[in-house]
Short mmCIF file of C-alpha atoms in Angstrom, two decimals:
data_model
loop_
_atom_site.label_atom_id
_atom_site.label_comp_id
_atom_site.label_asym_id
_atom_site.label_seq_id
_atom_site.Cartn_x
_atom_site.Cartn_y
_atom_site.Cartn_z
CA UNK A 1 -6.52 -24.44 0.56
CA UNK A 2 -4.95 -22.02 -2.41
CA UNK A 3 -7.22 -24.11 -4.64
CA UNK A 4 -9.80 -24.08 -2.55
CA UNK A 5 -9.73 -20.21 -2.69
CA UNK A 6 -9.33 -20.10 -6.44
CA UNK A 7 -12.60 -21.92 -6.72
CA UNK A 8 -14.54 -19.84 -4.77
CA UNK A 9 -12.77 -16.78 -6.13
CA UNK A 10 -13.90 -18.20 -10.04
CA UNK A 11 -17.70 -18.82 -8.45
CA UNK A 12 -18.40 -15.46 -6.98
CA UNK A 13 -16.34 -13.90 -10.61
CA UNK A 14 -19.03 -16.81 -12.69
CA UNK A 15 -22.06 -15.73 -10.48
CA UNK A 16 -21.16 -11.75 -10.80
CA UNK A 17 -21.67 -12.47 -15.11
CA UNK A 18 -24.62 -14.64 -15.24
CA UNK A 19 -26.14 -11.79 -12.95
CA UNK A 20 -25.08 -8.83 -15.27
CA UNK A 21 -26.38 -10.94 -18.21
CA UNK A 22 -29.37 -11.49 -16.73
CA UNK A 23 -29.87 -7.94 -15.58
CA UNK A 24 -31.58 -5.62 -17.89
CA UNK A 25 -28.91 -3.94 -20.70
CA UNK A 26 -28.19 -0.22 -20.44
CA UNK A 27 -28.72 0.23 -23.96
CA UNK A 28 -26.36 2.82 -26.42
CA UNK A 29 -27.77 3.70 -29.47
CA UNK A 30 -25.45 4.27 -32.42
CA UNK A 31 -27.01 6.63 -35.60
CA UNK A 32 -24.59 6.72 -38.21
CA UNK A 33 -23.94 5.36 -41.75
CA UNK A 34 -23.74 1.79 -42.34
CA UNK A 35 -24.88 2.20 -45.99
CA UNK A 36 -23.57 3.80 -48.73
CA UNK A 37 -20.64 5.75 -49.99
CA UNK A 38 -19.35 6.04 -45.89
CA UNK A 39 -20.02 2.31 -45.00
CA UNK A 40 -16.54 1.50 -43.88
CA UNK A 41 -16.62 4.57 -41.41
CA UNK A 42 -19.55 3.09 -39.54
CA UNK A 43 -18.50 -0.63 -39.64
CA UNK A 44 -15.00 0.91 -37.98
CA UNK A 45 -16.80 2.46 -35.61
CA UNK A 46 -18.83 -0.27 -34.77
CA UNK A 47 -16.24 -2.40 -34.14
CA UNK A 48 -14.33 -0.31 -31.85
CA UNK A 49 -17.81 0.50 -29.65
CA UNK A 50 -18.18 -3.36 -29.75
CA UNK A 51 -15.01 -4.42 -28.12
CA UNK A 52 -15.06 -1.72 -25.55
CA UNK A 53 -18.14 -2.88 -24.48
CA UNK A 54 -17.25 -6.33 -24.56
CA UNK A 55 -14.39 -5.22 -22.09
CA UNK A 56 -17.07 -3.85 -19.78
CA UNK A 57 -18.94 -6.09 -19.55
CA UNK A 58 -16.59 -9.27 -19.58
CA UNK A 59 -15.42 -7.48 -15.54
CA UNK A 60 -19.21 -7.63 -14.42
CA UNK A 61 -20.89 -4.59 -16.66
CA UNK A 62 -21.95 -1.74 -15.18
CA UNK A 63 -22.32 -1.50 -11.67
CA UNK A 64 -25.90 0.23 -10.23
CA UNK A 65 -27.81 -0.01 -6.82
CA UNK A 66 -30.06 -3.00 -8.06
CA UNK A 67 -27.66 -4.56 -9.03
CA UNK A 68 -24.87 -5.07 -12.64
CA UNK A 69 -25.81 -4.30 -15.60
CA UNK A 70 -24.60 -5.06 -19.22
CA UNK A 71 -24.30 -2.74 -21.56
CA UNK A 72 -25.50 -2.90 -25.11
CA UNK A 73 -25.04 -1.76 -28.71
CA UNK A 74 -27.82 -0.56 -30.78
CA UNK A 75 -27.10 0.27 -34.44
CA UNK A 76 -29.43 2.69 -36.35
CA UNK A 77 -28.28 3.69 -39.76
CA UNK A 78 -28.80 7.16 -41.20
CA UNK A 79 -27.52 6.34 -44.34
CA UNK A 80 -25.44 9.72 -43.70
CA UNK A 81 -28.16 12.08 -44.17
CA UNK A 82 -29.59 14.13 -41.70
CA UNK A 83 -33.39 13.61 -42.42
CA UNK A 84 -32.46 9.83 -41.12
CA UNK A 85 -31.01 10.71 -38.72
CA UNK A 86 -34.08 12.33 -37.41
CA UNK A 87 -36.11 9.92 -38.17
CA UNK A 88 -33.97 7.14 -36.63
CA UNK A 89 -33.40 9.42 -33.54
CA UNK A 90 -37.49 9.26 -32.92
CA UNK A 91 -36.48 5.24 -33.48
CA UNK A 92 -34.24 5.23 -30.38
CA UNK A 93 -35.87 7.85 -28.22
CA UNK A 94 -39.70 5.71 -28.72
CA UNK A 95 -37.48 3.09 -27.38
CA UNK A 96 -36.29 4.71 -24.58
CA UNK A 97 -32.61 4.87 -25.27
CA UNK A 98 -30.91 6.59 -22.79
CA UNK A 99 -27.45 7.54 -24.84
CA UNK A 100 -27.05 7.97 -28.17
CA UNK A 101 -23.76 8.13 -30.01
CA UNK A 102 -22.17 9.40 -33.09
CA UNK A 103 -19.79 11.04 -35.27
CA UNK A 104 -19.20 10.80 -38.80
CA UNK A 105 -20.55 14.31 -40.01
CA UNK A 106 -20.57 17.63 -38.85
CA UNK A 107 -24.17 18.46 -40.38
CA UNK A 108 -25.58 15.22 -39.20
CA UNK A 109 -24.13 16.02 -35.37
CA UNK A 110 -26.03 19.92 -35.90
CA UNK A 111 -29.63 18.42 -36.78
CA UNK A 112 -29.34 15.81 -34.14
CA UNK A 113 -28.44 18.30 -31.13
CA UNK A 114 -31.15 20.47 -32.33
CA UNK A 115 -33.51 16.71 -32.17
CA UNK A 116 -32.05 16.46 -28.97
CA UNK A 117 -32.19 19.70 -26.84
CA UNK A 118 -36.31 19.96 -28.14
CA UNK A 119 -37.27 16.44 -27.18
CA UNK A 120 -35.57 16.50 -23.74
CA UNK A 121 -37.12 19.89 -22.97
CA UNK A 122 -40.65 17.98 -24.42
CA UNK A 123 -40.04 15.06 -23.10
CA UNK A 124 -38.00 15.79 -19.29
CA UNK A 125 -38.91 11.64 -18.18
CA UNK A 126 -36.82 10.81 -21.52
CA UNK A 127 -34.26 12.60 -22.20
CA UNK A 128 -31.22 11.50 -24.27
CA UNK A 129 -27.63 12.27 -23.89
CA UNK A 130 -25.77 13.05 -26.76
CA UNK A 131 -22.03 11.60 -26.93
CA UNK A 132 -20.51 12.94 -29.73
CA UNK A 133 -17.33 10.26 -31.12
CA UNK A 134 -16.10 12.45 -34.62
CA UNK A 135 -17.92 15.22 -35.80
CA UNK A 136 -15.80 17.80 -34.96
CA UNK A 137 -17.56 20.97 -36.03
CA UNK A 138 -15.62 23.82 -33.73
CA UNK A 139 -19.44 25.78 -33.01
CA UNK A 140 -20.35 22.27 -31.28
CA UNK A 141 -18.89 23.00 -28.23
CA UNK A 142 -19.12 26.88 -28.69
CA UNK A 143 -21.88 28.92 -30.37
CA UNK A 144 -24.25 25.68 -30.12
CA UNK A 145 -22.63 23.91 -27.08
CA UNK A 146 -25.60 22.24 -24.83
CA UNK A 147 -25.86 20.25 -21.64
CA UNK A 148 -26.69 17.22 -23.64
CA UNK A 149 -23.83 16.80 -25.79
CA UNK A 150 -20.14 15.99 -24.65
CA UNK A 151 -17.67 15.30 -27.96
CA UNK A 152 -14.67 13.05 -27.31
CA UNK A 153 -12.57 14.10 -30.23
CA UNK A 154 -10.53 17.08 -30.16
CA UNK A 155 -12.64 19.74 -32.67
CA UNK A 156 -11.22 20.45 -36.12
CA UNK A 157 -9.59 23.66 -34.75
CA UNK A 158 -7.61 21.98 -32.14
CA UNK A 159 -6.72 19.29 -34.60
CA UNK A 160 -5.28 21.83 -36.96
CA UNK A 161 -3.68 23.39 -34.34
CA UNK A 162 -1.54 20.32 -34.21
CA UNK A 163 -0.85 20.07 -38.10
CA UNK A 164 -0.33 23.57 -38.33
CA UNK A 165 2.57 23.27 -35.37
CA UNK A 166 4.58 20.32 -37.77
CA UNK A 167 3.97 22.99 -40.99
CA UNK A 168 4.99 26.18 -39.40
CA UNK A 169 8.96 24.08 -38.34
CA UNK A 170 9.09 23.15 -42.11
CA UNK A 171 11.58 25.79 -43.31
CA UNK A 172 10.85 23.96 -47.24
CA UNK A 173 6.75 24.68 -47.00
CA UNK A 174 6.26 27.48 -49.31
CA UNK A 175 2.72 27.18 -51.24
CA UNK A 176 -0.24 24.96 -49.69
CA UNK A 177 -3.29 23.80 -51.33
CA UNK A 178 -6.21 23.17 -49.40
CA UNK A 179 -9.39 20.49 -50.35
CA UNK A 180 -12.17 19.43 -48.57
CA UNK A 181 -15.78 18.20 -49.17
CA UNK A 182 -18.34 20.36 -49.88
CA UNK A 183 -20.27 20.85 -46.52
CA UNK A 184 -20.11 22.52 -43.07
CA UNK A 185 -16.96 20.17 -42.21
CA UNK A 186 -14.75 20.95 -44.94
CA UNK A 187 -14.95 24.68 -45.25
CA UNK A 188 -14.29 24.63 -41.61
CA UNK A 189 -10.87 22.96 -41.92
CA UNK A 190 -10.35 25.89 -44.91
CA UNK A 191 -11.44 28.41 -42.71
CA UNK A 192 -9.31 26.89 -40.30
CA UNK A 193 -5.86 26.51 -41.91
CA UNK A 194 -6.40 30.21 -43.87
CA UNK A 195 -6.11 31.37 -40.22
CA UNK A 196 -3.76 29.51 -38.48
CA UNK A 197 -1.53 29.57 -40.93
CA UNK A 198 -1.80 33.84 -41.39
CA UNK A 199 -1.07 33.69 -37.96
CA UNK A 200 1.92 30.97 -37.69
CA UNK A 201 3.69 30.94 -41.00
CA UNK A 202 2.48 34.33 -42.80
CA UNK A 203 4.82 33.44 -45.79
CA UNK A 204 3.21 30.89 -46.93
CA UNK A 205 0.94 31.20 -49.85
CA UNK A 206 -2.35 29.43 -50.14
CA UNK A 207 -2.24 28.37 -53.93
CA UNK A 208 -5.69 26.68 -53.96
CA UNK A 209 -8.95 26.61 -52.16
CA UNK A 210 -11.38 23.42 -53.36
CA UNK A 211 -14.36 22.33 -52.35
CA UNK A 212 -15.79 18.69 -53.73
CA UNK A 213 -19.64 16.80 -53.10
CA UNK A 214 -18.91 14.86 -50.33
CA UNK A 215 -19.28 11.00 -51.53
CA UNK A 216 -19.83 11.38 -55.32
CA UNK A 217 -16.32 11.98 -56.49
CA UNK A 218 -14.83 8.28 -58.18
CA UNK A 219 -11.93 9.79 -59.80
CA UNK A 220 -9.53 12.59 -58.70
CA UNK A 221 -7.68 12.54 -61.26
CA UNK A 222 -8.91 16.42 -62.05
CA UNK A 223 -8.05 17.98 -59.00
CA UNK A 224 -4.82 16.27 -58.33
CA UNK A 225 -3.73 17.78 -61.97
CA UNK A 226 -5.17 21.44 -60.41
CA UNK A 227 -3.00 21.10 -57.18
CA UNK A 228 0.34 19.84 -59.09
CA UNK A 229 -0.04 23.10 -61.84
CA UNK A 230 -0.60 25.26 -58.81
CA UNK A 231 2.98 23.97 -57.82
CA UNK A 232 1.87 23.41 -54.20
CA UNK A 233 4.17 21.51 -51.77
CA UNK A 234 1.89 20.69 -49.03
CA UNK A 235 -2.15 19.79 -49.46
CA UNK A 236 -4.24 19.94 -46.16
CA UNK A 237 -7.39 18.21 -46.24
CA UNK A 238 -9.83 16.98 -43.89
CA UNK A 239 -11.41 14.47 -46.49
CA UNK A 240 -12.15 11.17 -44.61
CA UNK A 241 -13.94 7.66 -45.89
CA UNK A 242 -13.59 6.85 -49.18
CA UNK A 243 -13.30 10.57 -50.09
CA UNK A 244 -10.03 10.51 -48.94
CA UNK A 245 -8.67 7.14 -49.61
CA UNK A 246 -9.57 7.87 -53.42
CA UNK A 247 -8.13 11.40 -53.26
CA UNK A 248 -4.51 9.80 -51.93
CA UNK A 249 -4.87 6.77 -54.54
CA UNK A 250 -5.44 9.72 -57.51
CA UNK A 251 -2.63 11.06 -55.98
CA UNK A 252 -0.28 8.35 -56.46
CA UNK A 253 -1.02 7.65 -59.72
CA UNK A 254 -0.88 10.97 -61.12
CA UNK A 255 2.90 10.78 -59.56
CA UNK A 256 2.21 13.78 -57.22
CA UNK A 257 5.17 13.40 -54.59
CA UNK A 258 3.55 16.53 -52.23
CA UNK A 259 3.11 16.20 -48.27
CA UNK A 260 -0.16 15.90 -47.22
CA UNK A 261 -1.27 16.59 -43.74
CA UNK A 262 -4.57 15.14 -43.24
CA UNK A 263 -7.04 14.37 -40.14
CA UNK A 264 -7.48 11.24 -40.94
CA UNK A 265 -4.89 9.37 -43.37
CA UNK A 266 -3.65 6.39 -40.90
CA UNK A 267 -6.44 4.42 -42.10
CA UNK A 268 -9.40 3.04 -43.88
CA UNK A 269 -7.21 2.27 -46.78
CA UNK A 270 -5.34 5.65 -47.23
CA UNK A 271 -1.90 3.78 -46.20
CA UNK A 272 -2.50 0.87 -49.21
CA UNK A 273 -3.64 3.39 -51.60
CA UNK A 274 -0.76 5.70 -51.50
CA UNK A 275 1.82 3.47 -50.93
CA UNK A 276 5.88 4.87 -51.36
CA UNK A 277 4.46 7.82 -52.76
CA UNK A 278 3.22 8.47 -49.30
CA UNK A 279 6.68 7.16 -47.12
CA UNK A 280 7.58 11.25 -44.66
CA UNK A 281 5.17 12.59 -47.10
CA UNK A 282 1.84 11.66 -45.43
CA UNK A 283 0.57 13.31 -41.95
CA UNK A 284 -2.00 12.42 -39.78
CA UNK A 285 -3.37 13.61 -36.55
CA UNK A 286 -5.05 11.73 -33.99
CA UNK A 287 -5.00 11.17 -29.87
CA UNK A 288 -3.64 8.27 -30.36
CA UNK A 289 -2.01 5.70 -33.37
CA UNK A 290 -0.64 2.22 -32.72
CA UNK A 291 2.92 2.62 -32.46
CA UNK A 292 3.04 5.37 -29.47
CA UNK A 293 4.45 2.26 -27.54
CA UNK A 294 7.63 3.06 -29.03
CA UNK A 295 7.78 -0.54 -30.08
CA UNK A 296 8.01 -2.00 -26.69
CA UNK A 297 6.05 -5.61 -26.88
CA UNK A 298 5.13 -5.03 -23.01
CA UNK A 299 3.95 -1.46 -23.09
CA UNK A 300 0.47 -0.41 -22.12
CA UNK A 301 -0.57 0.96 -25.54
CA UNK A 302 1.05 -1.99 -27.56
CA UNK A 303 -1.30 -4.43 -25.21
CA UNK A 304 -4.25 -2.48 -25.82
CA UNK A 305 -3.89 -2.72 -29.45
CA UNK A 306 -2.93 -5.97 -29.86
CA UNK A 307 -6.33 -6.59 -27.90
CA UNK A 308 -7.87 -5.06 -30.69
CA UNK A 309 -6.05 -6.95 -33.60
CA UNK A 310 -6.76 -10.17 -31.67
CA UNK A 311 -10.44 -9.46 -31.27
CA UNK A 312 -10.54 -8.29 -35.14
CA UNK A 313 -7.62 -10.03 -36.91
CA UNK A 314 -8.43 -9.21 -40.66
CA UNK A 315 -6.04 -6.52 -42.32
CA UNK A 316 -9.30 -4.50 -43.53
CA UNK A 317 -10.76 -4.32 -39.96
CA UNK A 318 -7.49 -2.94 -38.62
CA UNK A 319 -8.80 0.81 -37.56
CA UNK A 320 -8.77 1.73 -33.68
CA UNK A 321 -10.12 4.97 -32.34
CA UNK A 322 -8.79 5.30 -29.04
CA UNK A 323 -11.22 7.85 -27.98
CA UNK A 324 -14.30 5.50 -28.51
CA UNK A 325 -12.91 3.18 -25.92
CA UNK A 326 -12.42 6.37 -23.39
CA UNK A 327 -16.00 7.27 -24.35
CA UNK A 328 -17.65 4.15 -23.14
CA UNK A 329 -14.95 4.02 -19.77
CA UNK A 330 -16.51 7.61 -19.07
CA UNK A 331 -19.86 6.76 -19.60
CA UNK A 332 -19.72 3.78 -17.49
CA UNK A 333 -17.69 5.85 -14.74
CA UNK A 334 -20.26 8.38 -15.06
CA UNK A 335 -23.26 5.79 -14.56
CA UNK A 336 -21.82 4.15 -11.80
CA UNK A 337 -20.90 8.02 -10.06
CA UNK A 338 -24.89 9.16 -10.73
CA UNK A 339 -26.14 5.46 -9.68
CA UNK A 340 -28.46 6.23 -12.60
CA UNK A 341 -28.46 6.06 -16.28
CA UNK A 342 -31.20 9.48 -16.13
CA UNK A 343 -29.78 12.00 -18.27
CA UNK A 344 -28.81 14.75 -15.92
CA UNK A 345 -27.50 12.77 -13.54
CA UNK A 346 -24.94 11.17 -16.08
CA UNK A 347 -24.25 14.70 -17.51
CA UNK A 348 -23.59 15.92 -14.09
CA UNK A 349 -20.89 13.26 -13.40
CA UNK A 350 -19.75 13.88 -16.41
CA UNK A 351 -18.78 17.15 -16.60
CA UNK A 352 -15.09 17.20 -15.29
CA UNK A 353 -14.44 13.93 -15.35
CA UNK A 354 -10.96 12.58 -15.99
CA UNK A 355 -9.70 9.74 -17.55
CA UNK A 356 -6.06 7.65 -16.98
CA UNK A 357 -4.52 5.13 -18.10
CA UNK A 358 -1.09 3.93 -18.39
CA UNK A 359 -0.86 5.73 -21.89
CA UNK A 360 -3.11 8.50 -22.01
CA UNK A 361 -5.26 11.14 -19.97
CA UNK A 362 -8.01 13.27 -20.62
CA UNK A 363 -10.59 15.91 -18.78
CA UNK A 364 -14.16 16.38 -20.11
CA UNK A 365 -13.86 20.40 -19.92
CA UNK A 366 -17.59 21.03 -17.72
CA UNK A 367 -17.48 24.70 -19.65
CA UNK A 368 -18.12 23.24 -22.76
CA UNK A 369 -17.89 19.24 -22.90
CA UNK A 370 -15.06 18.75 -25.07
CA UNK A 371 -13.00 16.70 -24.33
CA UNK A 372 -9.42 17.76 -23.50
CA UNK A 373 -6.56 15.29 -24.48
CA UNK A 374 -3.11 15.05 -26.26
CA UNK A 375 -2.63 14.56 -29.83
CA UNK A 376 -0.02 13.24 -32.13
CA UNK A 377 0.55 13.98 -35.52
CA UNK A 378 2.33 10.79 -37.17
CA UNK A 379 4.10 10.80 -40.15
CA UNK A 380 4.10 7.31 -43.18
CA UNK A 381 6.80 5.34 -42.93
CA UNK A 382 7.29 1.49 -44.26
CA UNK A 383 7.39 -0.90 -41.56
CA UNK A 384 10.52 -2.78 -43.29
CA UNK A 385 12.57 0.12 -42.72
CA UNK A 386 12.74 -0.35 -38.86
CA UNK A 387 11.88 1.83 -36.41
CA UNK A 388 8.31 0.97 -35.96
CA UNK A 389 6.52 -2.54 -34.68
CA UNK A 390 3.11 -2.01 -36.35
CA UNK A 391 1.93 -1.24 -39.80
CA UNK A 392 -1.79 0.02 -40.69
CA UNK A 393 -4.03 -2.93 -42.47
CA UNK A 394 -1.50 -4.99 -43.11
CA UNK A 395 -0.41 -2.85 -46.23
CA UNK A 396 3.42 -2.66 -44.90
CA UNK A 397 3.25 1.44 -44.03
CA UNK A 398 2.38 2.41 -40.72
CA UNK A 399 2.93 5.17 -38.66
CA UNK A 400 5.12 7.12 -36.40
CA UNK A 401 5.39 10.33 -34.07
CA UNK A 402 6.37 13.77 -35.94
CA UNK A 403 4.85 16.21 -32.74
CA UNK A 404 3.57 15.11 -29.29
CA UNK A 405 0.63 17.50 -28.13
CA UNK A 406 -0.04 17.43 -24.35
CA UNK A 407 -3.46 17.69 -22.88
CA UNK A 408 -2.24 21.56 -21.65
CA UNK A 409 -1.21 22.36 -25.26
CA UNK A 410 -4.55 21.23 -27.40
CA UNK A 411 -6.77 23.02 -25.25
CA UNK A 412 -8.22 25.56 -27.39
CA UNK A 413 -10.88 28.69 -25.66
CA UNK A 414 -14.20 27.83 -25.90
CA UNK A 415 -16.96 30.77 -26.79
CA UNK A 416 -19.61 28.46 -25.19
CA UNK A 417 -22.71 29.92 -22.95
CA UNK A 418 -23.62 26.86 -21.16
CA UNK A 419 -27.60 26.69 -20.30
CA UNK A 420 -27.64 24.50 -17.76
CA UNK A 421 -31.26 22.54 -16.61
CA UNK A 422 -32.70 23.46 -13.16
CA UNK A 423 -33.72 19.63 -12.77
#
């Protein structure tokens, strides 16, 4: 009889997929660069949109009144430059897209809400929601906050909220150098730390204040040599891509033995690239890195990202962006809530929503739709020194907690004015 049950149980579970399959795709369109200088940034991205909807749809996809639906993944790439990104927004929107994601730039992010708040008042039968995965331009969710965009990743101030918590303990940090690339982004995390740290650690000096073209630099070489003269002994930087891998590899070389707290050093080849030079000298800040599971082989967030190594085993495909994976649990959640994949009814569910799981939990803040979620800042370590079970791309260094944010704590005001639609 048990088997008997089984059976049937594996039919109905068979019968459920074929019928999602078969069922027309909720499509999400990704613009972002898959060419270029920032290639890596898009194929990581990729990958992690990829699995999570694999996930969805390997329980039965998404779940509306006619019936399940799969989701899937449409790639457009910008090349990383905003008249692309127009164009290939027009691309997705003639197709009738319903969401469109993506992240990697600030000044991309600002010409395609603009796209996207004048086509759906244009065009009210196809209007596109905006979910927003990276670019983390503060005025996103305040000055130009809209209806149509919701951003899963804590913005640059809340990030350097947490950074700026780990400097202003460090009795040692005396003199910090700041450098960033040369648009919107990076004078925002300069703007950014010049304030947070007047107001947390007034003693501290700011001994340097660069700005480099995002994507052209090869060798660092000269500005390391600027930030050891200026005697600094921390460097802040929001570089990210090759940008920053190349900055830490410079770094190394040029036998600079300074901290550096960075947005985004856990990965993408930073780890490799610095190497020793980098072991409780190196910072990062994130809502999430592999070894919050403390090490235990059974733990929630140790499962989750052994799902991901398993699904993409090579070292140099070894990036995970938790928030990506909440974004498309959300969305579907959202979906499913409106019965509809119509803009403003997804927005609608959207606004407030929370998300749990065994190792994390977040609110989509309805004043402004950012999201609201903890954040760690990790610190380099080698994995051979204990302490740790996972290392980043195989390169023996991985990461572990320095500061645990909660959700309460990272929550930043919001100057937003949110116009909401009538229908």
């Amino acid at each position: 009889m048990k088997t008997q049950v089984k059976n049937i149980l594996a039919a109905v579970l068979l019968s459920t997929c074929v019928a999602a399959q078969a069922a027309e795709p909720i499509k999400i369109g990704m613009i972002d660069g898959m060419s270029g200088a920032f290639a890596n940034a898009g194929e990581a991205v990729v990958r992690n949109l990829q699995l999570a909807i694999e996930t969805v749809n390997a329980r039965g996809g998404v779940s509306l009144p006619d019936g399940a639906h799969p989701l899937a993944l449409e790639v457009f790439d910008n090349k990383l430059g905003v008249e692309e990104s127009l164009l290939e927004f027009k691309r997705l929107a003639d197709q009738r897209i319903p969401f469109m994601v993506q992240g990697n730039s600030s000044a991309v992010a600002a010409a395609l809400l603009d796209a996207v708040n004048k086509h759906n008042q244009r065009a009210p039968a196809n209007r596109v929601l905006f979910l927003n995965y990276s670019a983390v331009d503060p005025a996103l969710t305040n000055e130009k906050c809209s209806y149509w965009h919701f951003r899963f990743d804590a913005n640059a101030d809340m990030r350097m909220h947490a950074l700026t918590e780990v400097i202003k303990r460090d009795t040692r940090a005396r003199k910090v150098y700041l450098i960033g690339q040369d648009y919107s982004f990076g004078r925002l995390v300069a703007q950014a730390a010049r304030t947070q740290l007047t107001a947390k650690r007034p003693d501290i000096r700011i001994v340097g204040d660069e700005l480099h073209p995002i994507g052209k630099i090869k060798d660092f070489a000269p500005y390391i040599a600027k930030i050891k003269a200026s005697g600094a002994d921390a460097v802040i930087t929001g570089n990210w891509g090759n940008d920053l891998t190349l900055l830490v590899k410079a770094a190394k070389e040029f036998g600079l033995n300074t901290k550096f707290y960075t947005f985004y050093g856990n990965g993408l080849g930073a780890p490799a690239a610095i190497g020793d030079a980098g072991v409780d000298r190196v910072r990062a800040v994130a809502e999430w890195h592999p070894n919050v599971g403390d090490g235990m082989a059974d733990s929630a967030s140790d499962r989750f990202y052994s799902a991901f190594r398993q699904r993409y085993p090579q070292a140099k495909d070894d990036y995970v962006h938790l928030r990506m994976h909440i974004m498309i649990e959300m969305l579907v959640s959202a979906i499913e809530k409106a019965k509809s994949t119509e803009a403003l009814a997804v927005a609608k569910a959207l606004e407030g929503a929370q998300y749990r799981n065994a190792f994390h939990d977040a609110t989509m803040r309805a004043s402004d739709h950012q999201l609201i979620q903890p954040l760690y800042v990790s610190v380099m370590r080698r994995k051979s020194d204990g302490g740790m079970r996972f290392d980043n791309e195989g390169s023996g260094y991985g990461f572990k907690t320095e500061l645990y944010l909660p959700a309460a704590n990272t929550a930043l005001p919001t100057s937003c004015k949110m116009q909401r639609p009538l229908r």
